[in-house]
Amino acid sequence: MNLHGKDLICTQDWEIEELEAVLSLAEEMKAHRYDHLYNNCLNRKTFFMFFYNPSVRTRQSFECAATELGGHAQFLEPKAMRLKTATTPGETVEDAAQVMSRYACGIGIRILEDKISAYGEGEALLREYAKWASVPIISMAHDKYHPCQGLADVMGLRAHLGRDFRGKRLLQVWGHGALVRSWCSVQESLLINTRLGMDVTLSYPVGYDLDPGVIAACEENARRARGRFEITHDQKKAYKGADVVYSRNWMSPQAYREGQLDKKGESERAMGYRDWICDREKMALTNDALFIHPMPVDRGHEVTAEIASGPRSIIYEVAENRLHIQKAILALTMGEI
Ligand code: CP
């Protein structure tokens, strides 16, 4: 299998065997963090990290990943780059992508939430970069998908549930909060876990539907993997028997109005659903479920601090896994291995 030069915009674009190669290498790299055979595979190479939106985990873990592989990750922001946008003149993606490809071994891009004017714009930008760049384009979270997070989630779950997810129940549940999050982490989790055969329940209040195309893909993934995928607005029913609970806020399909994110309106609306919180009472309905979350955690809204910091929470393990997963992605798609 040769993954050199391959873009990663969504895990759904990769074969299961290719995802397995990333997961296995990440596990090896975690076990041999400073003495792995590939630890110099980015020697003198640069990975560009192009951030429209802020980040804690993604920026830091990619920087550490490149360093640990003997390379360098360079932080870039669009405001410093004179790029063409829908409303301003400047350099096209065609030109920027081809020039950046002459410098770096790969380009990561993050664009979501208030940096787009309609759902799908971030995805379109990444696909446009992928069309013109001659180096891999890696999503560092965009409006639609967050593949590095989805793989880190799976790596965390495998450590506790084993490699065979069939028959295990994941509850992906909406949580209230003021942060107005994009759909990327949730949609990535739904796609990869239905694909790996987990029984997935998606639960949210009426009015918080996700992308219908992604939902249809999850139904097809579950059918092929002989797992289950169901949607319910009854959260108590949804918690019953879950092996994993993943509570996360996401915006409604009406969030973008007149070409911008209505952050205030979305935030006020979401804060009205105060019962949509992962707490001790609901977790008591589960099969002693693990708690996962991509972070940052909106404590007291999406989940109580007691659960987020409790003995079944694996949020820090998953956050650490971002480093190992991204080292594996960089090594396999850009490294000299
Ligand atoms: N999970 C995640 O992508 O975290 P950051 O937004 O801090 O990068």
mmCIF file of N, CA, C and O in Angstrom, residues 120-197:
data_model
loop_
_atom_site.group_PDB
_atom_site.id
_atom_site.type_symbol
_atom_site.label_atom_id
_atom_site.label_comp_id
_atom_site.label_asym_id
_atom_site.label_seq_id
_atom_site.Cartn_x
_atom_site.Cartn_y
_atom_site.Cartn_z
ATOM 1 N N GLY A 120 -20.426 24.155 3.447
ATOM 2 C CA GLY A 120 -19.908 23.578 2.205
ATOM 3 C C GLY A 120 -18.785 24.409 1.596
ATOM 4 O O GLY A 120 -18.017 23.910 0.773
ATOM 5 N N GLU A 121 -18.673 25.656 2.021
ATOM 6 C CA GLU A 121 -17.637 26.533 1.457
ATOM 7 C C GLU A 121 -16.228 26.058 1.855
ATOM 8 O O GLU A 121 -15.303 26.109 1.044
ATOM 9 N N GLY A 122 -16.080 25.626 3.090
ATOM 10 C CA GLY A 122 -14.779 25.138 3.559
ATOM 11 C C GLY A 122 -14.376 23.880 2.798
ATOM 12 O O GLY A 122 -13.231 23.755 2.339
ATOM 13 N N GLU A 123 -15.320 22.971 2.653
ATOM 14 C CA GLU A 123 -15.071 21.739 1.899
ATOM 15 C C GLU A 123 -14.643 22.075 0.463
ATOM 16 O O GLU A 123 -13.684 21.505 -0.063
ATOM 17 N N ALA A 124 -15.349 23.023 -0.154
ATOM 18 C CA ALA A 124 -15.027 23.406 -1.538
ATOM 19 C C ALA A 124 -13.612 23.979 -1.622
ATOM 20 O O ALA A 124 -12.869 23.703 -2.572
ATOM 21 N N LEU A 125 -13.208 24.766 -0.613
ATOM 22 C CA LEU A 125 -11.863 25.348 -0.623
ATOM 23 C C LEU A 125 -10.801 24.249 -0.537
ATOM 24 O O LEU A 125 -9.802 24.267 -1.272
ATOM 25 N N LEU A 126 -11.016 23.278 0.369
ATOM 26 C CA LEU A 126 -10.030 22.189 0.488
ATOM 27 C C LEU A 126 -9.932 21.385 -0.804
ATOM 28 O O LEU A 126 -8.842 21.011 -1.238
ATOM 29 N N ARG A 127 -11.089 21.127 -1.420
ATOM 30 C CA ARG A 127 -11.064 20.350 -2.682
ATOM 31 C C ARG A 127 -10.367 21.160 -3.788
ATOM 32 O O ARG A 127 -9.710 20.585 -4.660
ATOM 33 N N GLU A 128 -10.523 22.470 -3.761
ATOM 34 C CA GLU A 128 -9.859 23.326 -4.756
ATOM 35 C C GLU A 128 -8.334 23.289 -4.539
ATOM 36 O O GLU A 128 -7.562 23.180 -5.487
ATOM 37 N N TYR A 129 -7.887 23.370 -3.278
ATOM 38 C CA TYR A 129 -6.455 23.239 -3.005
ATOM 39 C C TYR A 129 -5.956 21.870 -3.460
ATOM 40 O O TYR A 129 -4.875 21.746 -4.037
ATOM 41 N N ALA A 130 -6.755 20.841 -3.193
ATOM 42 C CA ALA A 130 -6.336 19.485 -3.570
ATOM 43 C C ALA A 130 -6.212 19.358 -5.087
ATOM 44 O O ALA A 130 -5.355 18.630 -5.595
ATOM 45 N N LYS A 131 -7.054 20.093 -5.809
ATOM 46 C CA LYS A 131 -6.999 20.052 -7.282
ATOM 47 C C LYS A 131 -5.682 20.635 -7.801
ATOM 48 O O LYS A 131 -5.096 20.110 -8.741
ATOM 49 N N TRP A 132 -5.214 21.709 -7.191
ATOM 50 C CA TRP A 132 -4.054 22.415 -7.733
ATOM 51 C C TRP A 132 -2.726 22.041 -7.069
ATOM 52 O O TRP A 132 -1.669 22.155 -7.692
ATOM 53 N N ALA A 133 -2.755 21.618 -5.808
ATOM 54 C CA ALA A 133 -1.489 21.342 -5.100
ATOM 55 C C ALA A 133 -0.896 20.024 -5.598
ATOM 56 O O ALA A 133 -1.632 19.086 -5.926
ATOM 57 N N SER A 134 0.429 19.949 -5.611
ATOM 58 C CA SER A 134 1.068 18.678 -5.968
ATOM 59 C C SER A 134 1.581 17.960 -4.722
ATOM 60 O O SER A 134 2.292 16.966 -4.816
ATOM 61 N N VAL A 135 1.234 18.486 -3.536
ATOM 62 C CA VAL A 135 1.553 17.822 -2.262
ATOM 63 C C VAL A 135 0.226 17.519 -1.560
ATOM 64 O O VAL A 135 -0.805 18.107 -1.911
ATOM 65 N N PRO A 136 0.233 16.623 -0.558
ATOM 66 C CA PRO A 136 -1.035 16.270 0.096
ATOM 67 C C PRO A 136 -1.703 17.454 0.797
ATOM 68 O O PRO A 136 -1.031 18.282 1.422
ATOM 69 N N ILE A 137 -3.022 17.514 0.684
ATOM 70 C CA ILE A 137 -3.838 18.463 1.435
ATOM 71 C C ILE A 137 -4.487 17.677 2.577
ATOM 72 O O ILE A 137 -5.147 16.660 2.354
ATOM 73 N N ILE A 138 -4.279 18.154 3.790
ATOM 74 C CA ILE A 138 -4.809 17.480 4.976
ATOM 75 C C ILE A 138 -5.812 18.413 5.653
ATOM 76 O O ILE A 138 -5.472 19.570 5.958
ATOM 77 N N SER A 139 -7.017 17.939 5.886
ATOM 78 C CA SER A 139 -7.971 18.757 6.645
ATOM 79 C C SER A 139 -7.540 18.817 8.107
ATOM 80 O O SER A 139 -7.348 17.786 8.746
ATOM 81 N N MET A 140 -7.429 20.031 8.601
ATOM 82 C CA MET A 140 -7.153 20.221 10.041
ATOM 83 C C MET A 140 -8.450 20.673 10.708
ATOM 84 O O MET A 140 -8.415 21.370 11.708
ATOM 85 N N ALA A 141 -9.581 20.247 10.179
ATOM 86 C CA ALA A 141 -10.960 20.579 10.557
ATOM 87 C C ALA A 141 -11.496 21.642 9.607
ATOM 88 O O ALA A 141 -10.965 22.751 9.547
ATOM 89 N N HIS A 142 -12.530 21.268 8.877
ATOM 90 C CA HIS A 142 -13.258 22.238 8.063
ATOM 91 C C HIS A 142 -14.751 22.048 8.337
ATOM 92 O O HIS A 142 -15.129 21.236 9.169
ATOM 93 N N ASP A 143 -15.595 22.819 7.666
ATOM 94 C CA ASP A 143 -17.016 22.822 8.025
ATOM 95 C C ASP A 143 -17.666 21.443 7.986
ATOM 96 O O ASP A 143 -18.599 21.172 8.733
ATOM 97 N N LYS A 144 -17.137 20.551 7.145
ATOM 98 C CA LYS A 144 -17.803 19.266 6.937
ATOM 99 C C LYS A 144 -17.154 18.104 7.692
ATOM 100 O O LYS A 144 -17.862 17.262 8.251
ATOM 101 N N TYR A 145 -15.837 18.049 7.704
ATOM 102 C CA TYR A 145 -15.142 16.876 8.267
ATOM 103 C C TYR A 145 -13.927 17.264 9.114
ATOM 104 O O TYR A 145 -13.356 18.340 8.942
ATOM 105 N N HIS A 146 -13.523 16.309 9.951
ATOM 106 C CA HIS A 146 -12.318 16.478 10.782
ATOM 107 C C HIS A 146 -11.650 15.109 10.891
ATOM 108 O O HIS A 146 -11.721 14.439 11.924
ATOM 109 N N PRO A 147 -10.974 14.675 9.806
ATOM 110 C CA PRO A 147 -10.469 13.301 9.772
ATOM 111 C C PRO A 147 -9.436 12.972 10.851
ATOM 112 O O PRO A 147 -9.435 11.842 11.359
ATOM 113 N N CYS A 148 -8.564 13.912 11.195
ATOM 114 C CA CYS A 148 -7.539 13.623 12.214
ATOM 115 C C CYS A 148 -8.217 13.362 13.559
ATOM 116 O O CYS A 148 -7.791 12.493 14.334
ATOM 117 N N GLN A 149 -9.290 14.110 13.839
ATOM 118 C CA GLN A 149 -10.025 13.894 15.086
ATOM 119 C C GLN A 149 -10.724 12.533 15.070
ATOM 120 O O GLN A 149 -10.682 11.793 16.060
ATOM 121 N N GLY A 150 -11.358 12.209 13.944
ATOM 122 C CA GLY A 150 -12.071 10.923 13.846
ATOM 123 C C GLY A 150 -11.128 9.756 14.079
ATOM 124 O O GLY A 150 -11.463 8.795 14.793
ATOM 125 N N LEU A 151 -9.929 9.830 13.515
ATOM 126 C CA LEU A 151 -8.955 8.746 13.702
ATOM 127 C C LEU A 151 -8.448 8.704 15.143
ATOM 128 O O LEU A 151 -8.248 7.623 15.708
ATOM 129 N N ALA A 152 -8.242 9.876 15.750
ATOM 130 C CA ALA A 152 -7.794 9.905 17.160
ATOM 131 C C ALA A 152 -8.871 9.332 18.082
ATOM 132 O O ALA A 152 -8.564 8.634 19.063
ATOM 133 N N ASP A 153 -10.138 9.607 17.758
ATOM 134 C CA ASP A 153 -11.238 9.026 18.537
ATOM 135 C C ASP A 153 -11.183 7.498 18.470
ATOM 136 O O ASP A 153 -11.277 6.804 19.486
ATOM 137 N N VAL A 154 -11.051 6.987 17.246
ATOM 138 C CA VAL A 154 -11.034 5.528 17.059
ATOM 139 C C VAL A 154 -9.840 4.915 17.790
ATOM 140 O O VAL A 154 -9.969 3.886 18.464
ATOM 141 N N MET A 155 -8.698 5.571 17.699
ATOM 142 C CA MET A 155 -7.505 5.060 18.393
ATOM 143 C C MET A 155 -7.762 4.984 19.898
ATOM 144 O O MET A 155 -7.392 4.007 20.559
ATOM 145 N N GLY A 156 -8.411 6.003 20.440
ATOM 146 C CA GLY A 156 -8.734 6.007 21.869
ATOM 147 C C GLY A 156 -9.711 4.904 22.231
ATOM 148 O O GLY A 156 -9.543 4.207 23.248
ATOM 149 N N LEU A 157 -10.711 4.710 21.389
ATOM 150 C CA LEU A 157 -11.716 3.675 21.687
ATOM 151 C C LEU A 157 -11.127 2.277 21.570
ATOM 152 O O LEU A 157 -11.454 1.386 22.354
ATOM 153 N N ARG A 158 -10.233 2.081 20.586
ATOM 154 C CA ARG A 158 -9.615 0.751 20.419
ATOM 155 C C ARG A 158 -8.839 0.325 21.652
ATOM 156 O O ARG A 158 -8.766 -0.869 21.979
ATOM 157 N N ALA A 159 -8.228 1.302 22.334
ATOM 158 C CA ALA A 159 -7.434 0.972 23.527
ATOM 159 C C ALA A 159 -8.318 0.414 24.642
ATOM 160 O O ALA A 159 -7.840 -0.311 25.516
ATOM 161 N N HIS A 160 -9.608 0.754 24.608
ATOM 162 C CA HIS A 160 -10.514 0.307 25.679
ATOM 163 C C HIS A 160 -11.473 -0.783 25.232
ATOM 164 O O HIS A 160 -11.854 -1.645 26.034
ATOM 165 N N LEU A 161 -11.885 -0.744 23.959
ATOM 166 C CA LEU A 161 -12.919 -1.688 23.493
ATOM 167 C C LEU A 161 -12.348 -2.832 22.678
ATOM 168 O O LEU A 161 -13.071 -3.763 22.333
ATOM 169 N N GLY A 162 -11.061 -2.737 22.318
ATOM 170 C CA GLY A 162 -10.495 -3.718 21.395
ATOM 171 C C GLY A 162 -10.704 -3.255 19.956
ATOM 172 O O GLY A 162 -11.359 -2.254 19.695
ATOM 173 N N ARG A 163 -10.151 -4.022 19.017
ATOM 174 C CA ARG A 163 -10.148 -3.582 17.611
ATOM 175 C C ARG A 163 -11.460 -3.857 16.896
ATOM 176 O O ARG A 163 -11.732 -3.264 15.863
ATOM 177 N N ASP A 164 -12.236 -4.788 17.419
ATOM 178 C CA ASP A 164 -13.494 -5.139 16.750
ATOM 179 C C ASP A 164 -14.636 -4.350 17.385
ATOM 180 O O ASP A 164 -15.030 -4.607 18.518
ATOM 181 N N PHE A 165 -15.142 -3.369 16.648
ATOM 182 C CA PHE A 165 -16.198 -2.493 17.187
ATOM 183 C C PHE A 165 -17.596 -3.078 16.998
ATOM 184 O O PHE A 165 -18.570 -2.483 17.467
ATOM 185 N N ARG A 166 -17.707 -4.200 16.290
ATOM 186 C CA ARG A 166 -19.054 -4.709 16.011
ATOM 187 C C ARG A 166 -19.774 -5.073 17.316
ATOM 188 O O ARG A 166 -19.189 -5.680 18.201
ATOM 189 N N GLY A 167 -21.018 -4.635 17.419
ATOM 190 C CA GLY A 167 -21.812 -4.909 18.617
ATOM 191 C C GLY A 167 -21.641 -3.866 19.708
ATOM 192 O O GLY A 167 -22.393 -3.861 20.686
ATOM 193 N N LYS A 168 -20.670 -2.982 19.561
ATOM 194 C CA LYS A 168 -20.487 -1.897 20.548
ATOM 195 C C LYS A 168 -21.386 -0.730 20.171
ATOM 196 O O LYS A 168 -21.575 -0.437 18.986
ATOM 197 N N ARG A 169 -21.900 -0.046 21.198
ATOM 198 C CA ARG A 169 -22.882 1.023 20.945
ATOM 199 C C ARG A 169 -22.304 2.403 21.253
ATOM 200 O O ARG A 169 -21.895 2.679 22.382
ATOM 201 N N LEU A 170 -22.283 3.239 20.237
ATOM 202 C CA LEU A 170 -21.837 4.632 20.388
ATOM 203 C C LEU A 170 -23.050 5.548 20.355
ATOM 204 O O LEU A 170 -23.852 5.476 19.416
ATOM 205 N N LEU A 171 -23.179 6.390 21.365
ATOM 206 C CA LEU A 171 -24.196 7.445 21.341
ATOM 207 C C LEU A 171 -23.512 8.765 21.006
ATOM 208 O O LEU A 171 -22.623 9.218 21.731
ATOM 209 N N GLN A 172 -23.937 9.342 19.909
ATOM 210 C CA GLN A 172 -23.450 10.671 19.493
ATOM 211 C C GLN A 172 -24.577 11.637 19.809
ATOM 212 O O GLN A 172 -25.627 11.599 19.170
ATOM 213 N N VAL A 173 -24.389 12.451 20.850
ATOM 214 C CA VAL A 173 -25.520 13.228 21.353
ATOM 215 C C VAL A 173 -25.206 14.723 21.368
ATOM 216 O O VAL A 173 -24.091 15.137 21.705
ATOM 217 N N TRP A 174 -26.194 15.518 20.979
ATOM 218 C CA TRP A 174 -26.076 16.984 20.981
ATOM 219 C C TRP A 174 -26.044 17.487 22.420
ATOM 220 O O TRP A 174 -26.747 16.953 23.300
ATOM 221 N N GLY A 175 -25.238 18.516 22.668
ATOM 222 C CA GLY A 175 -25.227 19.153 23.982
ATOM 223 C C GLY A 175 -25.438 20.648 23.812
ATOM 224 O O GLY A 175 -24.961 21.224 22.823
ATOM 225 N N HIS A 176 -26.137 21.264 24.750
ATOM 226 C CA HIS A 176 -26.360 22.702 24.603
ATOM 227 C C HIS A 176 -25.071 23.468 24.908
ATOM 228 O O HIS A 176 -24.115 22.916 25.465
ATOM 229 N N GLY A 177 -25.038 24.727 24.517
ATOM 230 C CA GLY A 177 -23.832 25.513 24.736
ATOM 231 C C GLY A 177 -23.833 26.722 23.844
ATOM 232 O O GLY A 177 -24.623 26.819 22.903
ATOM 233 N N ALA A 178 -22.936 27.644 24.160
ATOM 234 C CA ALA A 178 -22.919 28.933 23.464
ATOM 235 C C ALA A 178 -21.852 29.003 22.376
ATOM 236 O O ALA A 178 -21.673 30.037 21.750
ATOM 237 N N LEU A 179 -21.125 27.896 22.147
ATOM 238 C CA LEU A 179 -19.956 27.990 21.264
ATOM 239 C C LEU A 179 -20.272 27.872 19.776
ATOM 240 O O LEU A 179 -19.434 28.190 18.938
ATOM 241 N N VAL A 180 -21.459 27.378 19.413
ATOM 242 C CA VAL A 180 -21.913 27.331 18.002
ATOM 243 C C VAL A 180 -20.871 26.609 17.131
ATOM 244 O O VAL A 180 -20.192 27.211 16.296
ATOM 245 N N ARG A 181 -20.771 25.305 17.352
ATOM 246 C CA ARG A 181 -19.725 24.519 16.692
ATOM 247 C C ARG A 181 -20.157 24.021 15.316
ATOM 248 O O ARG A 181 -21.320 23.679 15.104
ATOM 249 N N SER A 182 -19.184 23.904 14.425
ATOM 250 C CA SER A 182 -19.431 23.306 13.107
ATOM 251 C C SER A 182 -19.710 21.800 13.247
ATOM 252 O O SER A 182 -19.514 21.221 14.307
ATOM 253 N N TRP A 183 -20.115 21.193 12.157
ATOM 254 C CA TRP A 183 -20.550 19.792 12.174
ATOM 255 C C TRP A 183 -19.394 18.798 11.994
ATOM 256 O O TRP A 183 -19.610 17.576 11.990
ATOM 257 N N CYS A 184 -18.175 19.295 11.810
ATOM 258 C CA CYS A 184 -17.090 18.446 11.318
ATOM 259 C C CYS A 184 -16.737 17.256 12.207
ATOM 260 O O CYS A 184 -16.658 16.125 11.725
ATOM 261 N N SER A 185 -16.543 17.477 13.499
ATOM 262 C CA SER A 185 -16.101 16.372 14.371
ATOM 263 C C SER A 185 -17.186 15.312 14.480
ATOM 264 O O SER A 185 -16.907 14.105 14.469
ATOM 265 N N VAL A 186 -18.426 15.781 14.576
ATOM 266 C CA VAL A 186 -19.561 14.865 14.754
ATOM 267 C C VAL A 186 -19.772 14.045 13.473
ATOM 268 O O VAL A 186 -19.929 12.815 13.528
ATOM 269 N N GLN A 187 -19.752 14.716 12.331
ATOM 270 C CA GLN A 187 -19.972 13.988 11.068
ATOM 271 C C GLN A 187 -18.842 12.997 10.802
ATOM 272 O O GLN A 187 -19.070 11.892 10.314
ATOM 273 N N GLU A 188 -17.611 13.398 11.141
ATOM 274 C CA GLU A 188 -16.482 12.475 10.939
ATOM 275 C C GLU A 188 -16.642 11.247 11.825
ATOM 276 O O GLU A 188 -16.424 10.112 11.372
ATOM 277 N N SER A 189 -17.030 11.467 13.079
ATOM 278 C CA SER A 189 -17.220 10.350 14.004
ATOM 279 C C SER A 189 -18.319 9.406 13.510
ATOM 280 O O SER A 189 -18.162 8.178 13.532
ATOM 281 N N LEU A 190 -19.432 9.978 13.058
ATOM 282 C CA LEU A 190 -20.537 9.141 12.566
ATOM 283 C C LEU A 190 -20.087 8.293 11.382
ATOM 284 O O LEU A 190 -20.386 7.102 11.299
ATOM 285 N N LEU A 191 -19.345 8.920 10.475
ATOM 286 C CA LEU A 191 -18.926 8.197 9.263
ATOM 287 C C LEU A 191 -17.956 7.070 9.596
ATOM 288 O O LEU A 191 -18.143 5.933 9.170
ATOM 289 N N ILE A 192 -16.914 7.388 10.352
ATOM 290 C CA ILE A 192 -15.878 6.364 10.563
ATOM 291 C C ILE A 192 -16.395 5.234 11.456
ATOM 292 O O ILE A 192 -16.101 4.066 11.225
ATOM 293 N N ASN A 193 -17.212 5.577 12.441
ATOM 294 C CA ASN A 193 -17.660 4.518 13.355
ATOM 295 C C ASN A 193 -18.753 3.630 12.764
ATOM 296 O O ASN A 193 -18.794 2.429 13.048
ATOM 297 N N THR A 194 -19.613 4.180 11.903
ATOM 298 C CA THR A 194 -20.554 3.298 11.187
ATOM 299 C C THR A 194 -19.773 2.414 10.224
ATOM 300 O O THR A 194 -20.091 1.240 10.050
ATOM 301 N N ARG A 195 -18.730 2.959 9.649
ATOM 302 C CA ARG A 195 -17.932 2.191 8.689
ATOM 303 C C ARG A 195 -17.209 1.036 9.373
ATOM 304 O O ARG A 195 -16.988 -0.026 8.788
ATOM 305 N N LEU A 196 -16.827 1.255 10.627
ATOM 306 C CA LEU A 196 -16.108 0.216 11.372
ATOM 307 C C LEU A 196 -17.052 -0.749 12.070
ATOM 308 O O LEU A 196 -16.619 -1.593 12.855
ATOM 309 N N GLY A 197 -18.343 -0.612 11.816
ATOM 310 C CA GLY A 197 -19.300 -1.620 12.287
ATOM 311 C C GLY A 197 -19.912 -1.356 13.638
ATOM 312 O O GLY A 197 -20.604 -2.213 14.201
#
